[in-house]
Amino acid sequence: MGGMVFIDLRDRYGVTQLVVDENTNKDIFALANDLGREFVIQAKGTVIERSSKNANIATGDIEINLTELNILNKAEVPPFTIQADTDGGEELRMQYRYLDLRREPLQNNLILRHRMAKLIRDYLDNKGFIEVETPYLIKSTPEGARDFVVPSRIHHGEFYALPQSPQVFKQLLMVGGFDKYFQIVKCFRDEDFRSDRQPEFTQIDCEMSFVEQEDILKTFEGMMKYVLLKIKGLDFPDPFPRMTYAQSMEEYGNDKPDIRFGMKIKNLSHIAKGKGFVVFDGSEYIGGICAEGCSEYTRKQTDELTNFVKKPQIGAKGLVYVKYEKDGSLKSSVDKFYSQEDLKKWADELKAKPGDLLLILSGDKEHTQNALSELRLEMGNQLGLRDKQIFAPLWVVDFPLLEWDEKSNRFFAKHHPFTSPKKEDIGLLDSNPKDIRANAYDFVINGTEIGGGSIRIYDSALQRKMFELLNFTEEEANSQFGFLMNAFKFGAPPHGGIAFGFDRLTSILNGTDSIRDVIAFPKNNAGRDIMIDSPSTISKDQLNELNILVAEKKK
Ligand code: ASP
């Protein structure tokens, strides 16, 4: 600019403006003119006050008048602009993640992540917890997801598995006499991909002995409060709200309710059946929500909502709506079957007032609740009720111990096989296992499950019984978990714990959309690292050494 060169010099701490004047330093001026984006330089000069200040950056009041300039390394023009509002698409940025990491938002995300890890370590250390590392090459254990396996070269035909979590090790640490354990640790689950999932992710994994559920909830509520205070400046003086699993399913349609807003689901089955509307009459369950102030939704808007609930992931057959007009009249998509008095009953049940819109779904109970929960969240979005700057933490407690699987005609553990039933429900083990409640709890923020844990079984006979219920044969139970049941024979203390998803927690507190934004080197939506190109094939020699023959790809 008229005999002056201005250089934006960026490092981890921000951007500083350097300036060279042609008149005072011809050599440096020439060199400065050759600089390109992302060149690495070394510079010396005098800090001076800027004539035109930039209030938007921390160093905007000053610039550095150069007396020395060296180019340490040149750079090719980067494939996208390295600035906060970049022009690079996500795939491109992931391919060049090291360039993406230079951008301020990503730097801040990782700095936040570091601060959170430090706070958590400090908090737990203060409470007498110690961090213990557990192995990554372990034995395959059923914890709900599929294991990633690693072939053993030395032991022909045998495999290690990568831990889905350090679950059994932390329990064995309790048997080993460490009464307060934690670990910020990588876990690996070979699951189908979803946008907010990573095949490897980080947990804050914790376990304590001589505790009951209340001790765990109090301890980790304390930890979460500390993090919320230090990171977000939010002081939650009261205990976090608690809700039973049953209430959560009934009122929110899922086990991780977003309680930033109401719009609770109401069961309308008892008042909506028996009026000749075959769809409702033939349904196991009819439920609705009340969208406040939405009676003036247009036909187009209600059609869009109908399409929304009919999406395959949601799977409702259709949507019934009732507009509670401002004049007090009720107009519905099923006027043929229901009188004004009938519809008024629905409105009353949903505590609706003139100006509101009732949205109603029907079908089998489980799917309909699930669809209502999605519809509720969608309406929450449309009405701006899900502000990212508002945080609504919650404990969900009293999960069922078991889950019946129609397809395989057997029970699965709702949490994992080491979770203890509630004392008062143990009697149901033989008669009515479906109704047994577990000492299991989840921690939820804003409709996202952030953590979950349980009080464990510590009696080898009860653990054996549990494996039996879960369809393990005695040999399977022994070969997979003999070590655990054996350990329980040597004076195992009562114990329990919890694990928090560290990536998710960071991403929620950070207000970022995806957990990828808070992971330095994440995998993409298809579980690939497109920067290093993984997974990838390995050489014939490697395969031979491992005694592995790769079958032809199935059609
Ligand atoms: N291992 C469990 C999980 O990863 C957490 C726990 O029960 O502590 O979900």
PDB file of C-alpha atoms in Angstrom, residues 28-131:
ATOM      1  CA  ILE A  28      13.075  -6.172   3.923  1.00  0.00           C
ATOM      2  CA  PHE A  29      10.505  -4.472   1.716  1.00  0.00           C
ATOM      3  CA  ALA A  30      11.513  -6.627  -1.257  1.00  0.00           C
ATOM      4  CA  LEU A  31      11.433  -9.801   0.802  1.00  0.00           C
ATOM      5  CA  ALA A  32       8.078  -8.891   2.325  1.00  0.00           C
ATOM      6  CA  ASN A  33       6.639  -8.458  -1.150  1.00  0.00           C
ATOM      7  CA  ASP A  34       7.508 -12.091  -1.887  1.00  0.00           C
ATOM      8  CA  LEU A  35       5.590 -13.492   1.072  1.00  0.00           C
ATOM      9  CA  GLY A  36       2.545 -15.614   0.434  1.00  0.00           C
ATOM     10  CA  ARG A  37      -0.196 -17.005   2.582  1.00  0.00           C
ATOM     11  CA  GLU A  38       0.885 -19.344   5.340  1.00  0.00           C
ATOM     12  CA  PHE A  39       4.604 -18.676   4.888  1.00  0.00           C
ATOM     13  CA  VAL A  40       6.543 -19.285   8.071  1.00  0.00           C
ATOM     14  CA  ILE A  41       8.594 -16.279   9.050  1.00  0.00           C
ATOM     15  CA  GLN A  42      10.844 -14.910  11.719  1.00  0.00           C
ATOM     16  CA  ALA A  43      10.684 -11.190  12.356  1.00  0.00           C
ATOM     17  CA  LYS A  44      12.110  -8.544  14.612  1.00  0.00           C
ATOM     18  CA  GLY A  45      11.058  -4.956  15.017  1.00  0.00           C
ATOM     19  CA  THR A  46       9.712  -2.218  17.213  1.00  0.00           C
ATOM     20  CA  VAL A  47       6.230  -2.261  18.641  1.00  0.00           C
ATOM     21  CA  ILE A  48       4.542   1.011  17.722  1.00  0.00           C
ATOM     22  CA  GLU A  49       1.083   2.455  18.144  1.00  0.00           C
ATOM     23  CA  ARG A  50      -1.091   2.019  15.074  1.00  0.00           C
ATOM     24  CA  SER A  51      -2.596   5.023  13.405  1.00  0.00           C
ATOM     25  CA  SER A  52      -5.723   3.139  12.294  1.00  0.00           C
ATOM     26  CA  LYS A  53      -6.639   0.855  15.147  1.00  0.00           C
ATOM     27  CA  ASN A  54      -8.577  -2.397  14.796  1.00  0.00           C
ATOM     28  CA  ALA A  55     -10.879  -2.849  17.780  1.00  0.00           C
ATOM     29  CA  ASN A  56     -11.810  -6.378  16.664  1.00  0.00           C
ATOM     30  CA  ILE A  57      -8.511  -8.011  17.549  1.00  0.00           C
ATOM     31  CA  ALA A  58      -6.555  -8.058  20.782  1.00  0.00           C
ATOM     32  CA  THR A  59      -3.417  -6.619  19.192  1.00  0.00           C
ATOM     33  CA  GLY A  60      -5.360  -4.089  17.108  1.00  0.00           C
ATOM     34  CA  ASP A  61      -3.838  -1.049  18.815  1.00  0.00           C
ATOM     35  CA  ILE A  62      -0.279  -1.813  17.792  1.00  0.00           C
ATOM     36  CA  GLU A  63       1.848  -2.958  14.902  1.00  0.00           C
ATOM     37  CA  ILE A  64       5.476  -4.005  14.598  1.00  0.00           C
ATOM     38  CA  ASN A  65       7.783  -1.962  12.473  1.00  0.00           C
ATOM     39  CA  LEU A  66      10.206  -4.526  11.053  1.00  0.00           C
ATOM     40  CA  THR A  67      13.952  -4.291  11.252  1.00  0.00           C
ATOM     41  CA  GLU A  68      14.607  -7.917  10.340  1.00  0.00           C
ATOM     42  CA  LEU A  69      12.718 -10.549   8.364  1.00  0.00           C
ATOM     43  CA  ASN A  70      13.566 -14.170   7.508  1.00  0.00           C
ATOM     44  CA  ILE A  71      11.513 -16.662   5.589  1.00  0.00           C
ATOM     45  CA  LEU A  72      11.808 -19.963   7.485  1.00  0.00           C
ATOM     46  CA  ASN A  73       9.587 -21.882   5.117  1.00  0.00           C
ATOM     47  CA  LYS A  74       7.444 -21.206   2.095  1.00  0.00           C
ATOM     48  CA  ALA A  75       3.929 -22.534   1.692  1.00  0.00           C
ATOM     49  CA  GLU A  76       1.754 -23.602  -1.179  1.00  0.00           C
ATOM     50  CA  VAL A  77      -1.505 -21.756  -1.445  1.00  0.00           C
ATOM     51  CA  PRO A  78      -3.772 -23.626   0.986  1.00  0.00           C
ATOM     52  CA  PRO A  79      -6.838 -25.368  -0.475  1.00  0.00           C
ATOM     53  CA  PHE A  80      -9.171 -23.232   1.625  1.00  0.00           C
ATOM     54  CA  THR A  81      -8.982 -19.942   3.417  1.00  0.00           C
ATOM     55  CA  ILE A  82      -7.543 -20.285   6.876  1.00  0.00           C
ATOM     56  CA  GLN A  83      -9.761 -17.993   8.859  1.00  0.00           C
ATOM     57  CA  ALA A  84     -12.699 -18.314  11.215  1.00  0.00           C
ATOM     58  CA  ASP A  85     -15.371 -18.226   8.500  1.00  0.00           C
ATOM     59  CA  THR A  86     -13.579 -20.464   6.039  1.00  0.00           C
ATOM     60  CA  ASP A  87     -14.715 -21.274   2.513  1.00  0.00           C
ATOM     61  CA  GLY A  88     -13.653 -24.926   2.829  1.00  0.00           C
ATOM     62  CA  GLY A  89     -16.231 -27.730   2.930  1.00  0.00           C
ATOM     63  CA  GLU A  90     -15.964 -30.242   5.762  1.00  0.00           C
ATOM     64  CA  GLU A  91     -14.450 -33.104   3.734  1.00  0.00           C
ATOM     65  CA  LEU A  92     -11.762 -30.841   2.316  1.00  0.00           C
ATOM     66  CA  ARG A  93     -10.961 -29.477   5.736  1.00  0.00           C
ATOM     67  CA  MET A  94     -10.740 -32.997   7.156  1.00  0.00           C
ATOM     68  CA  GLN A  95      -8.376 -34.047   4.406  1.00  0.00           C
ATOM     69  CA  TYR A  96      -6.141 -31.140   5.380  1.00  0.00           C
ATOM     70  CA  ARG A  97      -6.954 -31.279   9.069  1.00  0.00           C
ATOM     71  CA  TYR A  98      -3.558 -29.803  10.000  1.00  0.00           C
ATOM     72  CA  LEU A  99      -4.547 -26.661   8.107  1.00  0.00           C
ATOM     73  CA  ASP A 100      -8.026 -26.642   9.567  1.00  0.00           C
ATOM     74  CA  LEU A 101      -6.469 -26.835  13.022  1.00  0.00           C
ATOM     75  CA  ARG A 102      -4.757 -23.521  12.344  1.00  0.00           C
ATOM     76  CA  ARG A 103      -8.143 -21.792  12.351  1.00  0.00           C
ATOM     77  CA  GLU A 104      -9.059 -19.918  15.495  1.00  0.00           C
ATOM     78  CA  PRO A 105     -12.343 -21.750  16.242  1.00  0.00           C
ATOM     79  CA  LEU A 106     -10.609 -25.130  16.135  1.00  0.00           C
ATOM     80  CA  GLN A 107      -7.750 -23.851  18.242  1.00  0.00           C
ATOM     81  CA  ASN A 108     -10.250 -22.584  20.778  1.00  0.00           C
ATOM     82  CA  ASN A 109     -12.142 -25.877  20.747  1.00  0.00           C
ATOM     83  CA  LEU A 110      -9.029 -27.859  21.576  1.00  0.00           C
ATOM     84  CA  ILE A 111      -7.935 -25.354  24.185  1.00  0.00           C
ATOM     85  CA  LEU A 112     -11.364 -25.652  25.791  1.00  0.00           C
ATOM     86  CA  ARG A 113     -11.071 -29.426  25.687  1.00  0.00           C
ATOM     87  CA  HIS A 114      -7.723 -29.242  27.410  1.00  0.00           C
ATOM     88  CA  ARG A 115      -9.092 -26.890  30.079  1.00  0.00           C
ATOM     89  CA  MET A 116     -12.020 -29.197  30.733  1.00  0.00           C
ATOM     90  CA  ALA A 117      -9.785 -32.246  31.078  1.00  0.00           C
ATOM     91  CA  LYS A 118      -7.590 -30.310  33.492  1.00  0.00           C
ATOM     92  CA  LEU A 119     -10.564 -29.128  35.570  1.00  0.00           C
ATOM     93  CA  ILE A 120     -11.963 -32.634  35.752  1.00  0.00           C
ATOM     94  CA  ARG A 121      -8.609 -34.093  36.765  1.00  0.00           C
ATOM     95  CA  ASP A 122      -8.168 -31.419  39.414  1.00  0.00           C
ATOM     96  CA  TYR A 123     -11.667 -31.896  40.772  1.00  0.00           C
ATOM     97  CA  LEU A 124     -11.404 -35.657  41.009  1.00  0.00           C
ATOM     98  CA  ASP A 125      -7.861 -35.538  42.375  1.00  0.00           C
ATOM     99  CA  ASN A 126      -9.137 -33.234  45.081  1.00  0.00           C
ATOM    100  CA  LYS A 127     -11.787 -35.758  45.997  1.00  0.00           C
ATOM    101  CA  GLY A 128      -9.195 -38.500  46.345  1.00  0.00           C
ATOM    102  CA  PHE A 129      -9.632 -40.187  42.953  1.00  0.00           C
ATOM    103  CA  ILE A 130      -6.612 -41.574  41.204  1.00  0.00           C
ATOM    104  CA  GLU A 131      -6.214 -41.994  37.467  1.00  0.00           C
TER     105      GLU A 131
END
